[in-house]
Amino acid sequence: MSTNTATKILGLHHVTAMSGDPQTNIDFYAGILGLRMVKVTVNFDDPHTYHLYYGDGLGRPGTLMTFFPWPGARKGNVGIGQVGVTAFSIPKGSMDFWVNRLSEAGVPFFGPEERFGDQVLSFVDPDEMPLELVESSEGDPRDAQPWNGLGADVAIRGFHSVELWLGKMEGMEALLQEIMGLSLVGVDQGRSRLAANGNLPGNRVDLVHRPGTPFGTTGVGTVHHMAWRVESVVEQEALRQTLERAGLRVTEIVERNYFQSIYFRTPGGVLFEVATDGPGFDIDEPLATMGTTLQLPEQYEAMRGELQRTLPDLVLPDGTVVTK
Ligand code: ZN
């Protein structure tokens, strides 16, 4: 299969992980990292738990970190077959700001160290999920949409990359390059970097060969899946058929209200989703107030009264209590 197929992967869309306490999660991702809460909804497969979406001020694909908070649930172990590290992109010249900000917040970190010529700061979130902030030497061309009091000169621009931990590389390299159309753009310290749609922050995945590492287990503090962007269901359906012809089992197109999705398990064990750019997060509430009111899909609207009682109250960094 060549890269001249209809597949047009535009970059990373979102990363979805499992967390513990939702308020602790908000205080970290919105409060310390300064991301915007762009949607408060429920897990469409289990409406008794929240699904929290963070992103930039516009909630654009490529900036979206999402969580299923399950307070008291079993802790997972990050390992082979998972997204091992999720990396956010910070603007050129902002590393000192972030070192100070994490220090003042009492978040231990490692680095910054150099990788592919970029500066990388490593730390974990309150559920011990590995994260990085990456200051690219060439900068990040995405315009700033800052939130939660951060300035445009320091605000996270979105994802830089995700790092996949693999027991073997072969199947994943073939999938990403030959079927999904990514290109190998670099090899550094045992990692292969591939990029979709130009070698830019937000379009990259690093494959890391870790044969001695145990397999990951699903649970709090681990990434559940990662999603790639396509423009529309036309590209999505074409890719779905290409994947199936290559012998992968792919779901039908699933309606996620804010985008449409397909899912498949990769040869490396990582669960991939491919999601459309639209319709976006302002489909059920105004852009200006997104993330301040619990949004339910139609099938769960009748449960709102019950969910108001059972779902915990959430407070955003500016003191706004999320309306249920
Ligand atoms: Zn997803």
Coordinates of C-alpha atoms and ligand atoms in Angstrom, one line a residue:
M1 CA 0.0 0.0 0.0
S2 CA 1.3 3.4 -0.8
T3 CA 0.9 6.7 1.0
N4 CA -1.0 8.0 -2.0
T5 CA -4.3 6.4 -0.8
A6 CA -7.2 8.6 0.3
T7 CA -5.9 8.6 3.9
K8 CA -5.3 12.1 5.2
I9 CA -4.3 12.0 8.8
L10 CA -4.0 15.7 9.9
G11 CA -2.3 15.1 13.2
L12 CA -3.2 14.2 16.8
H13 CA -6.9 14.8 17.8
H14 CA -7.1 13.9 21.5
V15 CA -5.7 11.7 24.2
T16 CA -8.1 10.0 26.7
A17 CA -6.9 8.7 30.1
M18 CA -8.4 7.5 33.3
S19 CA -8.0 9.6 36.4
G20 CA -8.9 9.5 40.1
D21 CA -10.7 12.4 41.8
P22 CA -12.2 14.8 39.1
Q23 CA -11.6 17.9 41.2
T24 CA -7.9 17.0 41.7
N25 CA -7.7 16.5 37.9
I26 CA -9.2 19.9 37.2
D27 CA -6.9 21.7 39.7
F28 CA -4.0 20.2 37.9
Y29 CA -4.8 20.4 34.2
A30 CA -6.8 23.6 34.3
G31 CA -5.3 25.2 37.4
I32 CA -1.6 24.4 36.9
L33 CA -1.3 23.6 33.2
G34 CA -3.8 26.4 32.3
L35 CA -5.8 24.3 29.9
R36 CA -9.5 25.3 29.3
M37 CA -12.3 23.0 30.4
V38 CA -14.0 22.8 27.0
K39 CA -16.6 20.2 27.9
V40 CA -18.1 18.6 30.9
T41 CA -20.1 15.6 29.9
V42 CA -20.5 12.0 31.0
N43 CA -18.9 8.8 29.7
F44 CA -21.2 7.9 26.8
D45 CA -20.8 4.2 27.7
D46 CA -21.3 4.7 31.5
P47 CA -23.2 8.0 32.2
H48 CA -22.7 7.7 36.0
T49 CA -19.1 9.0 35.5
Y50 CA -17.9 12.2 34.1
H51 CA -16.0 12.7 30.8
L52 CA -13.9 15.9 31.1
Y53 CA -12.4 17.5 28.0
Y54 CA -9.5 20.0 28.3
G55 CA -8.1 22.0 25.4
D56 CA -7.0 25.4 24.2
G57 CA -9.4 28.4 24.4
L58 CA -11.2 27.2 21.3
G59 CA -11.2 23.5 22.0
R60 CA -9.4 22.7 18.8
P61 CA -8.4 19.2 17.7
G62 CA -4.8 18.6 18.6
T63 CA -5.2 20.3 22.0
L64 CA -7.7 18.0 23.6
M65 CA -6.7 16.0 26.7
T66 CA -9.7 14.1 28.1
F67 CA -10.4 12.1 31.2
F68 CA -12.7 9.5 32.6
P69 CA -12.5 10.2 36.4
W70 CA -13.1 7.1 38.5
P71 CA -12.5 8.0 42.1
G72 CA -11.4 5.0 44.0
A73 CA -10.8 2.8 40.9
R74 CA -7.8 0.6 40.6
K75 CA -4.6 2.2 39.6
G76 CA -3.1 1.1 36.3
N77 CA 0.5 0.5 35.3
V78 CA 1.9 2.3 32.4
G79 CA 3.7 -0.2 30.2
I80 CA 4.0 -1.8 26.8
G81 CA 1.1 -1.5 24.5
Q82 CA 0.1 2.0 25.8
V83 CA 0.8 5.7 25.3
G84 CA 3.6 5.9 27.8
V85 CA 4.0 9.7 27.8
T86 CA 1.8 12.5 26.6
A87 CA 3.8 15.6 25.6
F88 CA 2.4 19.2 25.4
S89 CA 4.0 21.9 23.3
I90 CA 5.0 25.2 25.0
P91 CA 6.1 28.3 23.1
K92 CA 9.7 29.2 22.5
G93 CA 11.3 30.9 25.4
S94 CA 8.7 29.7 28.0
M95 CA 10.7 26.9 29.6
D96 CA 11.9 29.0 32.6
F97 CA 8.3 30.0 33.2
W98 CA 7.1 26.4 33.4
V99 CA 10.0 25.3 35.5
N100 CA 9.1 28.0 38.0
R101 CA 5.4 27.2 37.8
L102 CA 5.8 23.5 38.5
S103 CA 8.3 24.3 41.3
E104 CA 5.8 26.8 42.9
A105 CA 3.0 24.2 42.6
G106 CA 5.1 21.6 44.3
V107 CA 5.2 19.3 41.2
P108 CA 8.5 17.4 41.0
F109 CA 10.0 17.3 37.6
F110 CA 13.1 16.0 35.7
G111 CA 15.0 18.1 33.2
P112 CA 14.8 20.1 31.0
E113 CA 16.9 17.8 28.9
E114 CA 17.5 17.8 25.1
R115 CA 15.8 15.5 22.6
F116 CA 15.8 16.1 18.8
G117 CA 17.2 19.5 19.6
D118 CA 14.1 20.4 21.7
Q119 CA 14.0 21.1 25.5
V120 CA 11.9 18.5 27.4
L121 CA 10.6 18.8 30.9
S122 CA 9.2 15.5 32.4
F123 CA 6.8 15.1 35.3
V124 CA 3.7 13.2 36.3
D125 CA 0.1 14.3 37.0
P126 CA -1.6 13.7 40.4
D127 CA -2.4 10.1 39.3
E128 CA 1.2 9.5 38.3
M129 CA 0.5 9.6 34.6
P130 CA 3.7 10.6 32.7
L131 CA 3.7 14.0 31.0
E132 CA 6.1 16.3 29.3
L133 CA 6.3 19.9 28.3
V134 CA 8.4 20.4 25.1
E135 CA 9.8 23.7 23.9
S136 CA 10.6 23.1 20.2
S137 CA 13.7 24.8 18.9
E138 CA 11.7 25.8 15.8
G139 CA 8.7 27.0 17.8
D140 CA 5.1 26.1 17.4
P141 CA 3.2 27.8 14.6
R142 CA -0.2 27.4 16.2
D143 CA -1.7 30.7 17.4
A144 CA -2.2 31.0 21.2
Q145 CA -5.6 30.6 22.6
P146 CA -4.7 31.0 26.3
W147 CA -7.0 30.4 29.2
N148 CA -7.0 30.5 33.0
G149 CA -4.8 33.6 33.3
L150 CA -1.9 32.4 31.3
G151 CA -0.3 34.7 28.7
A152 CA 0.1 34.0 25.0
D153 CA 3.8 33.9 25.5
V154 CA 3.7 30.9 27.8
A155 CA 0.3 29.1 27.2
I156 CA 0.4 25.4 26.1
R157 CA -0.3 25.3 22.3
G158 CA -1.7 21.8 22.3
F159 CA 0.0 18.4 22.0
H160 CA 3.6 18.2 21.0
S161 CA 3.6 14.4 20.5
V162 CA 2.7 11.1 22.2
E163 CA 5.2 8.4 23.0
L164 CA 4.1 4.8 22.4
W165 CA 5.8 2.0 24.4
L166 CA 6.2 -1.1 22.3
G167 CA 7.5 -4.6 22.7
K168 CA 8.3 -4.8 19.0
M169 CA 8.4 -2.1 16.4
E170 CA 7.7 -3.8 13.1
G171 CA 3.9 -3.9 13.0
M172 CA 3.4 -0.3 14.2
E173 CA 5.9 1.2 11.8
A174 CA 4.2 -0.5 8.9
L175 CA 0.7 0.6 10.1
L176 CA 1.7 4.2 10.6
Q177 CA 3.8 4.6 7.5
E178 CA 2.2 2.3 4.9
I179 CA -1.5 2.5 5.9
M180 CA -1.9 5.8 7.8
G181 CA 0.6 7.8 5.7
L182 CA 2.9 9.1 8.4
S183 CA 6.6 9.6 7.6
L184 CA 9.7 8.7 9.6
V185 CA 11.3 12.1 10.5
G186 CA 13.9 11.2 13.0
V187 CA 15.7 8.6 15.2
D188 CA 17.2 9.7 18.5
Q189 CA 18.2 7.6 21.6
G190 CA 16.3 4.5 20.6
R191 CA 13.1 6.3 19.6
S192 CA 11.6 6.6 16.1
R193 CA 9.6 9.8 15.4
L194 CA 6.9 9.7 12.8
A195 CA 4.8 12.7 11.7
A196 CA 1.6 13.2 9.8
N197 CA 0.9 16.2 7.6
G198 CA 4.3 17.9 8.1
N199 CA 6.8 17.5 10.9
L200 CA 5.2 20.0 13.3
P201 CA 4.2 19.9 17.0
G202 CA 0.8 18.2 17.3
N203 CA 1.4 15.9 14.4
R204 CA 4.0 13.6 15.9
V205 CA 4.2 10.1 17.5
D206 CA 7.4 8.6 19.0
L207 CA 7.8 4.9 18.9
V208 CA 9.9 3.6 21.8
H209 CA 11.1 0.0 21.9
R210 CA 11.0 -1.2 25.5
P211 CA 11.3 -5.0 25.3
G212 CA 12.1 -5.4 29.1
T213 CA 9.1 -3.3 30.3
P214 CA 6.0 -5.1 31.5
F215 CA 2.8 -4.8 29.6
G216 CA 0.6 -1.9 30.7
T217 CA -2.5 -2.5 32.7
T218 CA -5.6 -0.3 32.3
G219 CA -6.6 1.8 35.2
V220 CA -6.2 5.2 36.9
G221 CA -3.2 7.1 35.7
T222 CA -2.9 5.5 32.3
V223 CA -4.0 6.5 28.8
H224 CA -6.9 4.6 27.5
H225 CA -6.6 5.5 23.9
M226 CA -5.3 8.2 21.5
A227 CA -7.1 9.7 18.6
W228 CA -5.9 10.9 15.2
R229 CA -7.5 13.7 13.2
V230 CA -9.2 13.4 9.8
E231 CA -11.1 16.2 8.1
S232 CA -14.5 14.4 7.7
V233 CA -16.3 11.1 7.6
V234 CA -15.3 10.7 4.0
E235 CA -11.6 10.3 4.8
Q236 CA -12.6 8.3 7.9
E237 CA -14.6 5.8 6.0
A238 CA -11.9 5.4 3.4
L239 CA -9.3 4.8 6.1
R240 CA -11.7 2.3 7.8
Q241 CA -11.9 0.3 4.6
T242 CA -8.1 0.5 4.1
L243 CA -7.5 -0.7 7.7
E244 CA -9.9 -3.6 7.2
R245 CA -8.3 -4.7 4.0
A246 CA -5.0 -4.8 5.9
G247 CA -6.6 -7.3 8.3
L248 CA -7.4 -5.0 11.3
R249 CA -10.7 -5.1 13.0
V250 CA -12.2 -1.6 13.0
T251 CA -15.5 -0.4 14.6
E252 CA -18.2 1.2 12.5
I253 CA -18.3 5.0 12.7
V254 CA -19.5 5.9 16.2
E255 CA -21.3 9.2 17.0
R256 CA -19.5 11.1 19.7
N257 CA -21.6 14.3 19.3
Y258 CA -18.5 16.6 19.1
F259 CA -16.9 14.4 16.4
Q260 CA -17.4 11.0 14.8
S261 CA -15.0 8.2 15.6
I262 CA -13.7 4.8 14.6
Y263 CA -11.6 2.6 16.9
F264 CA -9.1 -0.2 16.3
R265 CA -6.4 -2.1 18.3
T266 CA -3.0 -1.7 16.7
P267 CA -0.3 -4.4 16.3
G268 CA 1.6 -2.8 19.2
G269 CA -1.4 -3.1 21.5
V270 CA -2.2 0.6 21.7
L271 CA -5.9 1.5 21.1
F272 CA -6.2 4.0 18.2
E273 CA -9.2 6.2 17.4
V274 CA -9.6 8.2 14.3
A275 CA -11.9 11.2 14.8
T276 CA -13.3 13.9 12.6
D277 CA -12.4 17.6 13.2
G278 CA -16.0 18.6 13.4
P279 CA -18.6 19.5 14.4
G280 CA -16.7 20.6 17.5
F281 CA -17.5 21.5 21.1
D282 CA -19.7 24.5 20.4
I283 CA -22.4 22.3 18.9
D284 CA -24.4 22.1 22.2
E285 CA -23.3 25.3 24.1
P286 CA -21.9 28.7 23.2
L287 CA -18.1 28.9 22.6
A288 CA -17.8 31.7 25.3
T289 CA -19.2 29.5 28.1
M290 CA -18.2 26.0 27.0
G291 CA -17.2 23.8 29.9
T292 CA -19.3 25.5 32.5
T293 CA -22.5 23.4 32.2
L294 CA -22.9 19.6 32.2
Q295 CA -23.8 18.6 28.7
L296 CA -25.6 15.3 28.2
P297 CA -26.2 13.5 24.9
E298 CA -29.8 13.1 24.0
Q299 CA -30.0 9.5 25.2
Y300 CA -29.1 10.5 28.8
E301 CA -31.0 13.8 29.1
A302 CA -33.8 12.0 30.9
M303 CA -31.3 11.0 33.6
R304 CA -30.2 14.5 34.3
G305 CA -32.0 14.7 37.7
E306 CA -30.4 11.5 38.9
L307 CA -27.0 12.6 37.6
Q308 CA -27.3 16.0 39.3
R309 CA -27.6 14.2 42.6
T310 CA -24.9 11.5 42.0
L311 CA -22.1 13.3 40.1
P312 CA -19.9 15.4 42.4
D313 CA -19.7 19.2 42.1
L314 CA -16.9 20.5 40.1
V315 CA -15.2 23.9 40.5
L316 CA -13.1 25.6 37.8
P317 CA -9.9 27.6 38.5
D318 CA -11.8 30.9 38.4
G319 CA -14.3 29.7 41.0
T320 CA -17.1 28.8 38.6
V321 CA -19.1 25.9 39.8
V322 CA -20.1 23.7 36.9
T323 CA -23.8 23.8 36.5
K324 CA -25.5 20.4 36.5
Ligands
ZN1 ZN -11.5 9.2 22.2

